[in-house]
């Protein structure tokens, strides 16, 4: 029975087609009685389903064009036009089958949310730690949460903790919480095992509330209304009036039946779903899965776009942004290499970020030995012949506050960065700062969305206001709402929905309620499916945000073509209705004419299969390969750029060692300049070809020239200058020049990543971050 319920449309279409064709074959063989019996059976089949559909629409108090089909089928039986009745049944069945495939919304399952929710908790008692069902936890219980485990209930920490709160706030950075802080269920323990005192039972805890929010948001979502039903309010009365007038004026009921036959709204039932299905197929082709025709239609109608920050407009993973060394005797690259070598076997949340930073710079890592974890502090071990420690400042530098440590903390506070300190052979060596960088394709994606018809773009995030405002300015959103929990995001969606159709984009469990409540929820799943994918109407399976703008263009084009097919089909049906009313189209011929109209409407609808205008740039394989090699060099140059500021930081008018400046100049002339010349010779033309013009690359070429000019000035300043002849004003000028060059290079690198490397498919660039390849193209420029 379950199979029958889920395949009703297919069975109806198959059986009605067999009856129609069987009757036609019998008619050709002169078995007229058999033909009539088969066609009558087909008509009765259609009549039965039409009655059921019409009664269902009446119960829902929803206007429906099915009443026309019901009258046409009944009329065909009455005036013995059995072939016309069987033909109508096939048309209705095919429409139902297509609509079932194209317009049914995918169910929003909560399976991932439920699976992630802890089912057990470990309670500490006098007799030890015992595992109990999470529903048995009561307020006051002392709960133990191991490394990597989800906090089962809301509680108060009895020991310090490092927590990954991304599931609730969306923030990718782990957070340190002192003893006494309250923590919410659903967060992950990213540090050593912790103890907490339960302050709520499981059903009243935060994570259970997130699940309830999703359920409530789902219940408030409006169902998809068929395109055909929107025409029913005027088309059904018009048809009945024309049929009634034809009968009254001619006194011939056959004319009324003929009007009903040609008025059967198959262009509505067939062409519209085909256009929608074609749009779904086009969207899937570019890596955007749209869950049904209803979602596609709402995506086309969207005017307000709301974004979560972490993992949506940003990378969602901590990335090394700066290295500060304790003295100029410490090489930043060697500090990264030693820390990454040690962290290769560390489970810490930042370990993979440190290793990635090293591999992007082409550093060769050693396998550590004698590794020991100091719970709550960090990791120690031997890398080659050196003893390395990586961890918290208190463990690495103790209670002292030298100038370089104050500098690290000042930068971390300004940028909202995480810090990891490193000691080599028992001596503090430096610190690494990590940020969640903005996706290079995010600004271009926002511009593409505006071009696609989005009138308002908002950033809705649980992050700090200063960080959120910075991201919003760079990306180009209209409004920023910071410090938002899932309930705040849901309230923002509802407030915006009162003014215009909304689209919400997110990638975390904390976004699920807003995704379900928005007119359209869009989830990013290229880096792994999450519960947000279950709550979303649209899922991006590619790691390219501009695909969302393309999906909006596809949805609007598909909807426009569907309307065109409906208008043309129904317009011709109106003409046929007039002809039938004057007796020029008998029911049988009218059914055939209606089929011709259907074929024409379907032909119009199939235009949606053809490619339309998109924002995604298609690059030839040769250009992708060149961009890949240049990205390898681009990443390798990051260490040279950071060395500029490191050298400038050490310069003072009282004591200046110019050897580091001369070494830096050599690297700039032998490594960075050849790379920038290769960019000008290869990357700039590549971008011009991709975008079809030179306007975008003017700024890139200008900064290439400025970089070469500033390095030339540096060369002239350092020529003949040494520690014996240097004057204080020389040091001031040198420091000013280095800081200026550093700022130009940072801005230039951001420009290249946004306007050039963001055009390349992400899969091709990921390889540039995994190996020690370097300078294959710029080396040819020497």
XYZ file of C-alpha atoms in Angstrom:
782
model
C 0.000 0.000 0.000
C 2.851 2.388 0.751
C 4.283 1.806 -2.727
C 0.850 2.452 -4.238
C 0.480 5.756 -2.383
C 3.850 7.027 -3.585
C 3.353 5.914 -7.210
C -0.278 6.878 -7.825
C 0.573 9.428 -10.518
C 2.768 6.967 -12.406
C 0.078 4.252 -12.288
C -2.574 6.703 -13.492
C -0.429 7.860 -16.395
C 0.528 4.317 -17.408
C -2.992 2.912 -17.253
C -4.634 5.871 -19.036
C -2.044 5.756 -21.821
C -2.549 2.008 -22.291
C -6.331 2.465 -22.480
C -6.050 5.326 -24.996
C -3.584 3.484 -27.241
C -5.469 0.210 -26.874
C -8.686 1.926 -27.962
C -6.897 3.505 -30.902
C -5.523 0.157 -32.009
C -8.983 -1.442 -31.729
C -10.495 1.412 -33.736
C -7.916 0.902 -36.478
C -8.827 -2.802 -36.541
C -12.523 -1.866 -36.884
C -13.293 -3.284 -33.414
C -15.364 -0.209 -32.598
C -17.136 -1.689 -29.571
C -13.822 -2.690 -28.004
C -12.446 0.772 -28.746
C -15.404 2.454 -27.087
C -15.119 0.199 -24.021
C -11.414 1.000 -23.595
C -11.944 4.724 -24.096
C -14.915 4.711 -21.691
C -12.716 2.966 -19.132
C -10.066 5.640 -19.619
C -12.650 8.399 -19.283
C -14.101 6.863 -16.112
C -10.606 6.546 -14.671
C -9.976 10.234 -15.295
C -13.406 11.133 -13.967
C -12.788 9.289 -10.707
C -9.496 11.049 -10.076
C -10.916 14.433 -11.132
C -13.710 14.042 -8.585
C -11.154 13.217 -5.885
C -8.946 16.202 -6.803
C -11.903 18.579 -6.931
C -13.244 17.416 -3.557
C -9.768 17.847 -2.087
C -9.585 21.407 -3.397
C -13.020 22.138 -1.923
C -11.918 20.808 1.482
C -8.837 23.025 1.321
C -10.990 25.959 0.155
C -8.576 26.339 -2.714
C -9.662 27.282 -6.263
C -8.708 24.632 -8.815
C -8.883 24.164 -12.560
C -9.599 20.463 -11.984
C -13.328 21.281 -12.057
C -13.021 22.005 -15.808
C -11.527 18.575 -16.414
C -14.299 17.029 -14.308
C -17.009 18.698 -16.396
C -15.245 17.890 -19.671
C -14.971 14.191 -18.782
C -18.561 13.994 -17.603
C -19.718 15.814 -20.719
C -17.712 13.519 -23.002
C -19.479 10.494 -21.480
C -22.848 12.207 -21.776
C -22.526 13.003 -25.499
C -20.644 9.728 -26.261
C -17.347 11.440 -27.176
C -15.337 8.625 -25.597
C -12.081 9.258 -27.491
C -12.070 12.871 -26.303
C -12.612 11.698 -22.717
C -9.748 9.211 -22.875
C -7.488 11.887 -24.365
C -8.352 14.293 -21.537
C -7.499 11.605 -18.968
C -4.032 11.102 -20.488
C -3.410 14.844 -20.490
C -4.461 15.129 -16.851
C -2.387 12.110 -15.826
C 0.744 13.416 -17.528
C 0.274 16.776 -15.842
C -0.116 15.181 -12.434
C 2.994 13.054 -12.966
C 5.135 16.020 -13.985
C 3.804 18.166 -11.172
C 4.495 15.463 -8.606
C 8.126 15.400 -9.725
C 8.650 19.123 -10.188
C 6.625 20.877 -7.498
C 6.656 18.633 -4.424
C 8.851 20.124 -1.718
C 11.430 17.911 -0.127
C 10.601 17.114 3.485
C 12.754 18.952 5.947
C 14.036 16.161 8.079
C 15.555 16.829 11.487
C 17.563 13.613 11.364
C 21.000 15.276 11.562
C 19.923 17.532 14.399
C 18.553 14.583 16.321
C 21.576 12.385 15.597
C 23.950 15.065 16.828
C 22.054 15.564 20.074
C 23.731 13.636 22.920
C 21.783 10.604 24.093
C 23.914 9.928 27.143
C 25.835 11.913 29.732
C 28.630 10.975 32.127
C 27.741 11.847 35.708
C 30.401 12.084 38.384
C 29.451 10.614 41.764
C 31.214 9.401 44.891
C 31.546 5.955 43.365
C 33.076 7.262 40.142
C 31.862 8.336 36.712
C 28.814 6.534 35.351
C 27.097 6.880 31.979
C 23.365 7.646 32.118
C 20.664 8.576 29.568
C 20.708 12.330 29.012
C 17.041 12.565 30.041
C 18.005 11.399 33.539
C 20.279 14.379 34.172
C 18.852 16.672 36.855
C 19.868 20.116 38.003
C 22.911 19.987 40.245
C 24.439 16.868 38.664
C 28.179 17.084 38.009
C 28.779 16.141 34.386
C 32.067 15.122 32.740
C 32.553 16.076 29.081
C 35.490 14.505 27.247
C 37.584 15.979 24.438
C 35.535 16.266 21.248
C 32.245 15.475 22.997
C 29.091 17.580 22.792
C 27.966 19.264 26.019
C 24.721 17.395 26.818
C 22.911 19.986 28.986
C 23.275 23.616 29.971
C 25.708 23.892 32.857
C 28.210 25.941 34.850
C 31.909 25.142 34.462
C 33.831 23.941 37.478
C 37.107 24.044 35.513
C 38.425 26.155 32.601
C 37.382 24.982 29.135
C 38.123 25.494 25.447
C 34.840 25.235 23.549
C 33.839 25.104 19.901
C 30.552 27.056 19.912
C 30.003 26.983 16.134
C 26.864 24.856 16.438
C 25.083 27.667 18.303
C 26.826 30.913 17.346
C 28.287 29.937 13.973
C 31.668 31.273 15.141
C 34.484 29.006 13.961
C 37.054 30.190 16.506
C 37.252 28.154 19.730
C 36.474 30.116 22.885
C 38.201 29.873 26.250
C 35.804 29.888 29.199
C 36.954 30.239 32.821
C 35.554 28.230 35.697
C 32.175 29.616 36.749
C 31.036 30.496 33.228
C 27.754 29.077 32.003
C 27.946 26.897 28.876
C 25.104 25.835 26.586
C 24.277 22.370 25.369
C 25.274 21.711 21.783
C 28.765 23.205 22.025
C 31.779 20.918 21.609
C 34.619 20.524 24.095
C 37.693 21.418 22.002
C 40.141 21.076 24.874
C 40.919 18.586 27.648
C 38.101 16.898 29.625
C 36.006 19.313 31.699
C 33.531 19.192 34.567
C 30.347 21.205 34.770
C 27.313 21.432 37.047
C 23.988 20.970 35.282
C 21.711 24.006 35.531
C 18.913 22.653 33.304
C 17.522 19.299 32.246
C 17.988 18.152 28.644
C 14.493 19.133 27.467
C 14.977 22.670 28.763
C 18.521 23.106 27.468
C 19.657 25.279 24.574
C 20.158 22.578 21.952
C 16.675 21.180 22.427
C 15.426 24.728 21.931
C 17.217 24.949 18.575
C 15.415 21.794 17.435
C 12.080 23.239 18.545
C 12.787 26.477 16.671
C 13.337 24.526 13.463
C 10.086 22.626 13.973
C 8.148 25.840 14.621
C 9.714 27.579 11.620
C 8.814 24.639 9.398
C 5.222 24.763 10.568
C 5.018 28.470 9.686
C 6.323 28.053 6.128
C 3.636 28.570 3.482
C 2.930 25.595 1.168
C 3.662 25.812 -2.531
C 0.595 26.823 -4.573
C 0.440 25.421 -8.091
C 0.842 27.885 -10.941
C -2.323 26.446 -12.487
C -4.436 27.287 -9.447
C -3.546 30.959 -9.724
C -5.393 31.105 -13.006
C -8.380 29.167 -11.689
C -10.039 32.194 -10.095
C -10.761 33.688 -13.536
C -10.318 30.811 -15.990
C -12.879 28.413 -14.493
C -15.770 30.926 -14.429
C -14.870 32.113 -17.943
C -14.912 28.556 -19.287
C -18.262 27.772 -17.693
C -19.761 30.990 -19.068
C -18.552 30.287 -22.615
C -19.732 26.643 -22.469
C -23.116 27.698 -21.084
C -23.606 30.376 -23.738
C -22.653 27.909 -26.497
C -25.250 25.431 -25.231
C -27.982 28.027 -24.773
C -27.429 29.740 -28.106
C -27.155 26.511 -30.131
C -29.342 24.201 -28.019
C -26.608 21.610 -28.650
C -24.879 20.158 -25.553
C -22.074 18.828 -27.784
C -20.835 22.380 -28.308
C -20.628 22.901 -24.540
C -18.634 19.681 -24.211
C -16.352 20.775 -27.064
C -15.692 24.061 -25.239
C -14.815 22.166 -22.038
C -12.510 19.799 -23.962
C -10.428 22.540 -25.584
C -10.470 24.460 -22.306
C -8.789 21.634 -20.401
C -5.846 23.558 -18.916
C -3.036 21.225 -19.906
C -0.648 24.102 -20.744
C -0.965 24.921 -17.046
C -0.630 21.332 -15.902
C 2.161 20.332 -18.327
C 4.143 23.314 -19.621
C 4.626 25.065 -16.276
C 6.018 21.968 -14.495
C 8.306 21.221 -17.454
C 9.778 24.739 -17.335
C 10.243 24.404 -13.579
C 11.849 20.952 -13.921
C 14.176 22.340 -16.571
C 15.176 25.116 -14.187
C 15.873 22.556 -11.472
C 18.082 20.630 -13.902
C 19.996 23.757 -14.955
C 20.570 24.720 -11.330
C 21.796 21.216 -10.481
C 24.199 21.422 -13.428
C 26.023 24.348 -11.781
C 26.049 22.642 -8.378
C 22.911 24.140 -6.818
C 20.318 21.628 -5.630
C 16.857 23.212 -5.410
C 14.381 21.086 -3.478
C 11.345 21.264 -5.723
C 9.408 23.660 -7.897
C 8.060 25.598 -4.939
C 11.568 26.447 -3.745
C 12.566 27.476 -7.274
C 9.598 29.808 -7.535
C 10.290 31.402 -4.153
C 13.978 31.765 -5.047
C 12.927 33.705 -8.149
C 10.740 35.971 -6.010
C 13.416 36.710 -3.359
C 14.416 40.355 -2.906
C 16.135 40.443 0.506
C 19.225 38.285 1.114
C 20.432 37.563 4.652
C 23.833 35.962 5.267
C 25.394 34.281 8.243
C 29.071 35.241 8.530
C 31.153 32.259 9.552
C 31.616 29.695 6.816
C 29.407 31.710 4.474
C 31.068 35.066 3.881
C 34.240 33.877 5.613
C 36.292 30.713 5.179
C 34.941 29.211 8.390
C 38.374 27.987 9.479
C 41.146 29.834 11.356
C 43.945 30.930 9.025
C 47.397 32.229 9.965
C 47.311 36.006 9.583
C 50.501 37.152 11.310
C 53.696 35.977 12.991
C 55.447 37.991 15.698
C 58.909 36.851 16.787
C 60.571 37.477 20.119
C 63.684 38.857 18.403
C 65.108 39.416 14.937
C 67.250 36.296 15.464
C 64.136 34.105 15.070
C 63.153 33.316 11.497
C 59.315 33.464 11.189
C 59.306 30.716 8.579
C 61.348 28.427 10.826
C 59.039 29.175 13.761
C 56.031 28.124 11.640
C 57.853 25.018 10.422
C 58.764 23.820 13.900
C 55.282 24.486 15.306
C 53.627 22.740 12.353
C 55.937 19.758 12.639
C 54.954 19.320 16.275
C 51.247 19.872 15.602
C 51.062 17.185 12.906
C 49.874 14.729 15.556
C 47.932 17.178 17.728
C 44.134 16.932 18.089
C 43.832 20.646 18.923
C 41.396 22.688 16.838
C 44.170 25.020 15.622
C 46.678 22.279 14.795
C 45.401 21.754 11.254
C 45.491 25.520 10.655
C 49.156 25.655 11.679
C 50.045 22.704 9.457
C 48.125 24.229 6.540
C 49.989 27.532 6.993
C 53.305 25.674 6.729
C 52.376 23.642 3.656
C 51.019 26.740 1.878
C 54.442 28.305 2.335
C 56.211 25.256 0.945
C 57.900 24.388 4.251
C 59.197 20.845 4.751
C 57.933 19.313 7.995
C 59.679 16.772 10.231
C 57.921 14.078 12.223
C 58.082 14.973 15.952
C 59.251 12.639 18.680
C 58.617 12.336 22.432
C 55.401 14.347 22.119
C 53.587 15.139 25.356
C 50.346 17.034 25.878
C 50.135 19.364 28.851
C 46.367 19.395 29.507
C 44.988 22.884 29.374
C 48.290 24.415 28.258
C 49.663 22.970 25.025
C 52.004 20.464 23.419
C 55.712 19.746 23.751
C 58.062 17.477 21.818
C 61.294 17.128 19.866
C 61.526 18.264 16.235
C 64.910 17.129 15.029
C 67.362 18.224 17.688
C 65.215 21.057 19.033
C 62.731 20.976 21.877
C 59.525 22.775 20.812
C 56.545 23.881 22.878
C 53.299 25.221 21.385
C 50.465 26.552 23.513
C 49.138 29.315 25.747
C 51.052 32.470 26.607
C 51.018 31.683 30.330
C 52.809 28.397 29.664
C 55.283 29.751 27.109
C 56.272 33.170 28.507
C 55.017 32.926 32.095
C 53.964 36.045 33.947
C 56.427 38.315 32.136
C 55.142 40.861 29.620
C 57.987 41.739 27.216
C 57.275 44.212 24.434
C 56.714 41.572 21.770
C 54.064 39.817 23.908
C 52.240 43.120 24.451
C 52.406 43.670 20.692
C 50.846 40.242 20.057
C 48.006 40.852 22.500
C 47.367 44.327 21.139
C 47.057 43.000 17.580
C 44.874 40.123 18.732
C 42.501 42.530 20.493
C 42.327 44.834 17.483
C 41.618 42.073 14.963
C 39.734 39.561 17.101
C 42.493 37.007 16.507
C 43.452 33.821 18.304
C 47.048 33.472 19.460
C 49.378 30.481 19.715
C 52.770 30.967 21.402
C 55.907 28.987 20.555
C 59.053 28.236 22.549
C 62.215 26.715 21.089
C 64.749 24.998 23.335
C 63.111 26.474 26.430
C 63.148 30.074 25.179
C 60.027 31.983 24.040
C 60.428 32.380 20.264
C 57.277 34.119 19.095
C 53.561 33.841 18.475
C 51.189 33.142 15.607
C 47.896 34.984 15.142
C 44.875 33.382 13.451
C 41.792 34.917 11.890
C 38.788 33.665 9.947
C 39.451 35.367 6.579
C 36.774 36.697 4.272
C 36.110 34.497 1.246
C 37.798 36.015 -1.775
C 34.676 35.539 -3.915
C 32.278 37.105 -1.380
C 32.436 40.751 -2.590
C 31.982 39.712 -6.217
C 29.114 37.450 -5.194
C 27.302 40.333 -3.466
C 27.699 42.474 -6.597
C 26.385 39.592 -8.704
C 23.371 39.226 -6.416
C 22.509 42.894 -6.841
C 22.816 42.490 -10.611
C 20.493 39.472 -10.362
C 17.800 41.600 -8.710
C 18.469 41.385 -4.961
C 17.642 44.824 -3.565
C 18.860 44.430 0.041
C 21.738 42.391 1.519
C 22.127 41.841 5.268
C 24.734 40.188 7.488
C 23.222 38.411 10.513
C 25.844 36.856 12.796
C 26.563 35.801 16.345
C 30.008 37.418 16.168
C 31.219 40.639 17.789
C 29.913 43.890 16.329
C 33.340 45.293 15.377
C 34.347 42.132 13.494
C 30.945 41.837 11.834
C 31.037 45.497 10.743
C 34.467 44.993 9.169
C 33.267 41.986 7.183
C 30.130 43.830 6.162
C 32.072 46.836 4.858
C 34.495 44.727 2.825
C 31.833 42.481 1.350
C 29.410 45.334 0.672
C 26.239 44.507 2.618
C 23.574 47.092 3.461
C 22.950 46.209 7.124
C 24.857 44.312 9.828
C 23.169 42.630 12.814
C 25.755 41.290 15.282
C 25.649 39.253 18.516
C 22.640 37.271 17.231
C 21.648 33.891 18.647
C 19.328 31.552 16.656
C 16.212 33.249 18.067
C 17.531 36.693 17.051
C 18.173 35.457 13.517
C 14.647 34.076 13.365
C 13.254 37.440 14.495
C 15.309 39.251 11.841
C 13.939 36.944 9.140
C 10.363 37.573 10.224
C 10.900 41.348 10.356
C 12.325 41.453 6.831
C 9.689 39.048 5.482
C 7.018 41.612 6.363
C 8.428 43.903 3.668
C 9.790 41.621 0.913
C 10.428 37.926 0.116
C 13.516 36.708 1.968
C 16.438 34.380 1.246
C 18.631 33.203 4.153
C 22.109 31.752 3.570
C 23.937 29.784 6.273
C 25.963 26.659 6.929
C 25.606 25.729 10.604
C 23.133 24.120 12.978
C 22.542 27.549 14.513
C 21.249 28.745 11.128
C 18.658 25.962 10.777
C 15.703 27.848 12.354
C 16.287 30.914 10.164
C 16.753 28.761 7.049
C 13.446 27.037 7.715
C 11.582 30.285 8.427
C 12.866 32.277 5.442
C 11.044 32.347 2.139
C 14.019 30.330 0.854
C 16.749 28.784 2.997
C 20.125 28.271 1.296
C 22.750 25.994 2.863
C 26.414 25.691 1.913
C 27.305 22.003 1.909
C 30.421 21.863 -0.279
C 32.567 21.079 2.773
C 30.227 18.472 4.190
C 26.520 18.097 4.846
C 25.137 19.699 7.995
C 21.764 19.978 9.629
C 21.357 23.298 7.811
C 21.177 21.320 4.558
C 18.175 19.432 5.908
C 16.356 22.641 6.854
C 17.221 24.440 3.609
C 15.270 24.697 0.363
C 18.442 25.191 -1.693
C 21.814 23.514 -1.144
C 25.068 24.683 -2.744
C 27.244 21.627 -3.406
C 30.059 23.710 -4.937
C 32.370 25.961 -2.964
C 31.530 29.019 -5.088
C 29.182 31.679 -3.778
C 28.549 33.175 -7.223
C 26.646 29.980 -8.048
C 23.862 31.367 -5.842
C 23.476 34.425 -8.092
C 23.391 32.096 -11.097
C 20.699 29.990 -9.414
C 18.574 33.103 -8.895
C 18.959 34.029 -12.572
C 18.045 30.474 -13.589
C 15.004 30.435 -11.313
C 13.722 33.755 -12.642
C 14.280 32.720 -16.244
C 12.509 29.402 -15.653
C 9.558 31.136 -14.012
C 9.403 33.681 -16.843
C 9.416 30.901 -19.463
C 6.758 28.989 -17.518
C 4.521 32.068 -17.557
C 5.172 32.544 -21.281
C 4.218 28.932 -21.996
C 1.064 29.276 -19.924
C 0.023 32.573 -21.552
C 0.587 31.281 -25.106
C -1.074 27.932 -24.382
C -4.054 29.406 -22.608
C -4.402 32.161 -25.188
C -4.669 29.582 -27.952
C -7.076 27.583 -25.779
C -9.306 30.665 -25.520
C -9.319 30.981 -29.316
C -10.163 27.270 -29.589
C -12.950 27.728 -27.037
C -14.535 30.433 -29.202
C -14.235 28.218 -32.286
C -15.813 25.299 -30.411
C -18.619 27.531 -29.155
C -19.533 28.351 -32.773
C -19.521 24.674 -33.719
C -16.285 24.708 -35.705
C -14.515 22.189 -33.411
C -16.299 18.965 -32.415
C -15.063 17.352 -29.156
C -12.840 14.734 -30.823
C -11.127 17.253 -33.103
C -10.985 19.675 -30.194
C -9.058 17.130 -28.115
C -6.494 16.769 -30.924
C -6.247 20.572 -31.317
C -5.723 20.827 -27.577
C -2.885 18.311 -27.852
C -1.254 20.471 -30.555
C -1.560 23.472 -28.256
C -0.003 21.397 -25.466
C 2.944 20.435 -27.681
C 3.519 24.085 -28.572
C 3.344 25.138 -24.916
C 5.747 22.360 -23.944
C 8.138 23.452 -26.706
C 8.153 26.945 -25.233
C 8.701 25.514 -21.750
C 11.658 23.405 -22.896
C 13.584 26.612 -23.640
C 14.343 26.612 -19.945
C 16.714 23.676 -20.555
C 18.967 25.881 -22.689
C 21.737 27.857 -20.957
C 20.945 31.458 -20.080
C 22.905 34.364 -18.660
C 25.056 33.422 -15.668
C 27.693 35.129 -13.523
C 29.985 32.120 -13.122
C 33.053 32.504 -15.303
C 33.932 29.518 -17.497
C 37.698 29.339 -17.966
C 39.566 27.079 -20.419
C 41.767 24.358 -18.861
C 44.966 26.099 -20.003
C 44.055 29.295 -18.123
C 43.048 27.294 -15.045
C 46.459 25.584 -15.048
C 48.254 28.946 -15.308
C 46.159 30.416 -12.486
C 46.912 27.361 -10.370
C 50.671 27.801 -10.756
C 50.463 31.516 -10.054
C 48.407 30.794 -6.912
C 51.188 28.483 -5.717
C 53.645 31.348 -6.087
C 51.183 33.789 -4.549
C 50.977 31.676 -1.399
C 54.751 31.248 -1.279
C 55.185 35.041 -1.353
C 53.149 35.488 1.834
C 56.229 34.807 3.944
C 58.209 37.466 2.041
C 55.444 40.008 2.572
C 55.337 39.306 6.315
C 59.139 39.633 6.459
C 58.797 43.260 5.302
C 56.866 44.231 8.415
C 59.074 42.096 10.646
C 62.177 43.956 9.434
C 60.446 47.337 9.785
C 59.412 46.473 13.361
C 63.058 45.966 14.390
C 64.304 49.315 13.049
C 64.903 52.063 15.602
C 66.869 55.296 15.472
C 68.951 54.179 18.460
C 70.017 50.765 17.119
C 69.600 49.486 13.603
C 70.971 46.323 12.018
C 70.758 46.905 8.251
C 71.848 43.356 7.416
C 68.203 42.206 7.715
C 67.103 45.015 5.382
C 69.717 44.042 2.757
C 68.663 40.381 3.027
C 65.045 41.432 2.586
C 65.918 43.529 -0.497
C 67.611 40.503 -2.040
C 64.479 38.382 -1.514
C 62.253 41.103 -2.918
C 64.348 41.391 -6.082
C 64.916 37.678 -6.641
C 61.589 36.243 -5.500
C 58.776 38.782 -5.210
C 59.522 40.971 -8.245
C 59.739 38.026 -10.686
C 56.411 36.805 -9.326
C 54.743 40.203 -9.793
C 56.119 40.401 -13.354
C 54.732 36.950 -14.066
C 51.365 38.106 -12.725
C 51.418 41.090 -15.075
C 52.444 38.970 -18.045
C 50.153 35.989 -17.416
C 47.488 36.636 -14.753
C 46.291 40.025 -16.010
C 45.639 38.795 -19.595
C 43.993 35.691 -18.136
C 41.524 37.817 -16.140
C 40.933 40.052 -19.166
C 39.994 37.004 -21.235
C 37.731 35.642 -18.511
C 35.840 38.900 -17.958
C 35.910 40.130 -21.543
C 37.578 43.486 -20.891
C 40.489 45.306 -19.294
C 38.669 47.613 -16.874
C 38.873 45.182 -13.937
C 42.628 44.633 -14.252
C 43.628 48.307 -14.431
C 44.037 48.425 -10.642
C 46.114 45.230 -10.656
C 48.500 46.610 -13.269
C 48.779 49.874 -11.378
C 49.748 48.149 -8.137
C 52.244 45.942 -10.001
C 53.921 49.132 -11.203
C 53.756 50.686 -7.724
C 55.344 47.621 -6.118
C 58.241 47.705 -8.580
C 58.617 51.456 -8.049
C 58.755 51.120 -4.255
C 61.281 48.266 -4.409
C 63.400 50.456 -6.706
C 63.265 53.243 -4.123
C 64.280 50.760 -1.429
C 67.245 49.656 -3.540
C 68.398 53.250 -4.045
C 68.023 54.009 -0.332
C 70.058 50.985 0.771
C 72.769 51.409 -1.864
C 75.925 52.464 -0.056
C 74.132 52.444 3.283
C 75.552 50.332 6.128
C 75.589 50.258 9.914
C 78.478 52.752 10.050
C 77.037 55.389 7.716
C 73.324 55.171 8.577
C 71.733 58.259 10.125
C 68.529 58.435 12.212
C 66.674 60.111 9.358
C 67.745 57.240 7.064
C 66.221 54.745 9.473
C 62.988 56.749 9.640
C 62.785 56.875 5.836
C 63.603 53.176 5.543
C 60.960 52.218 8.071
C 58.373 54.457 6.377
C 59.157 52.936 2.999
C 58.902 49.356 4.309
C 55.565 49.939 6.033
C 54.237 51.578 2.877
C 55.381 48.687 0.717
C 53.840 46.229 3.168
C 50.493 48.004 3.018
C 50.527 48.105 -0.790
C 51.338 44.402 -0.996
C 48.615 43.417 1.487
C 46.026 45.371 -0.469
C 47.361 44.046 -3.770
C 47.185 40.436 -2.586
C 43.578 40.950 -1.504
C 42.800 42.442 -4.936
C 44.361 39.472 -6.716
C 42.465 36.952 -4.625
C 39.144 38.752 -5.127
C 39.368 39.737 -8.790
C 41.570 36.963 -10.191
C 41.928 33.786 -8.147
C 38.259 33.793 -7.110
C 37.409 33.190 -10.780
C 39.149 29.811 -10.739
C 37.127 26.774 -9.597
C 37.963 26.110 -5.943
C 38.854 22.469 -6.584
C 41.747 23.591 -8.782
C 43.112 26.018 -6.206
C 42.939 23.628 -3.255
C 45.920 21.812 -4.673
C 47.958 24.985 -4.422
C 47.749 24.742 -0.650
C 49.009 21.247 -0.211
C 52.498 21.023 -1.555
C 55.909 22.708 -1.689
C 55.796 23.693 -5.377
C 57.039 27.226 -5.972
C 58.041 29.811 -8.572
C 57.615 27.644 -11.652
C 56.344 30.587 -13.713
C 58.187 33.521 -12.208
C 61.362 31.495 -12.347
C 61.056 31.606 -16.107
C 61.068 35.386 -15.916
C 64.581 35.659 -14.414
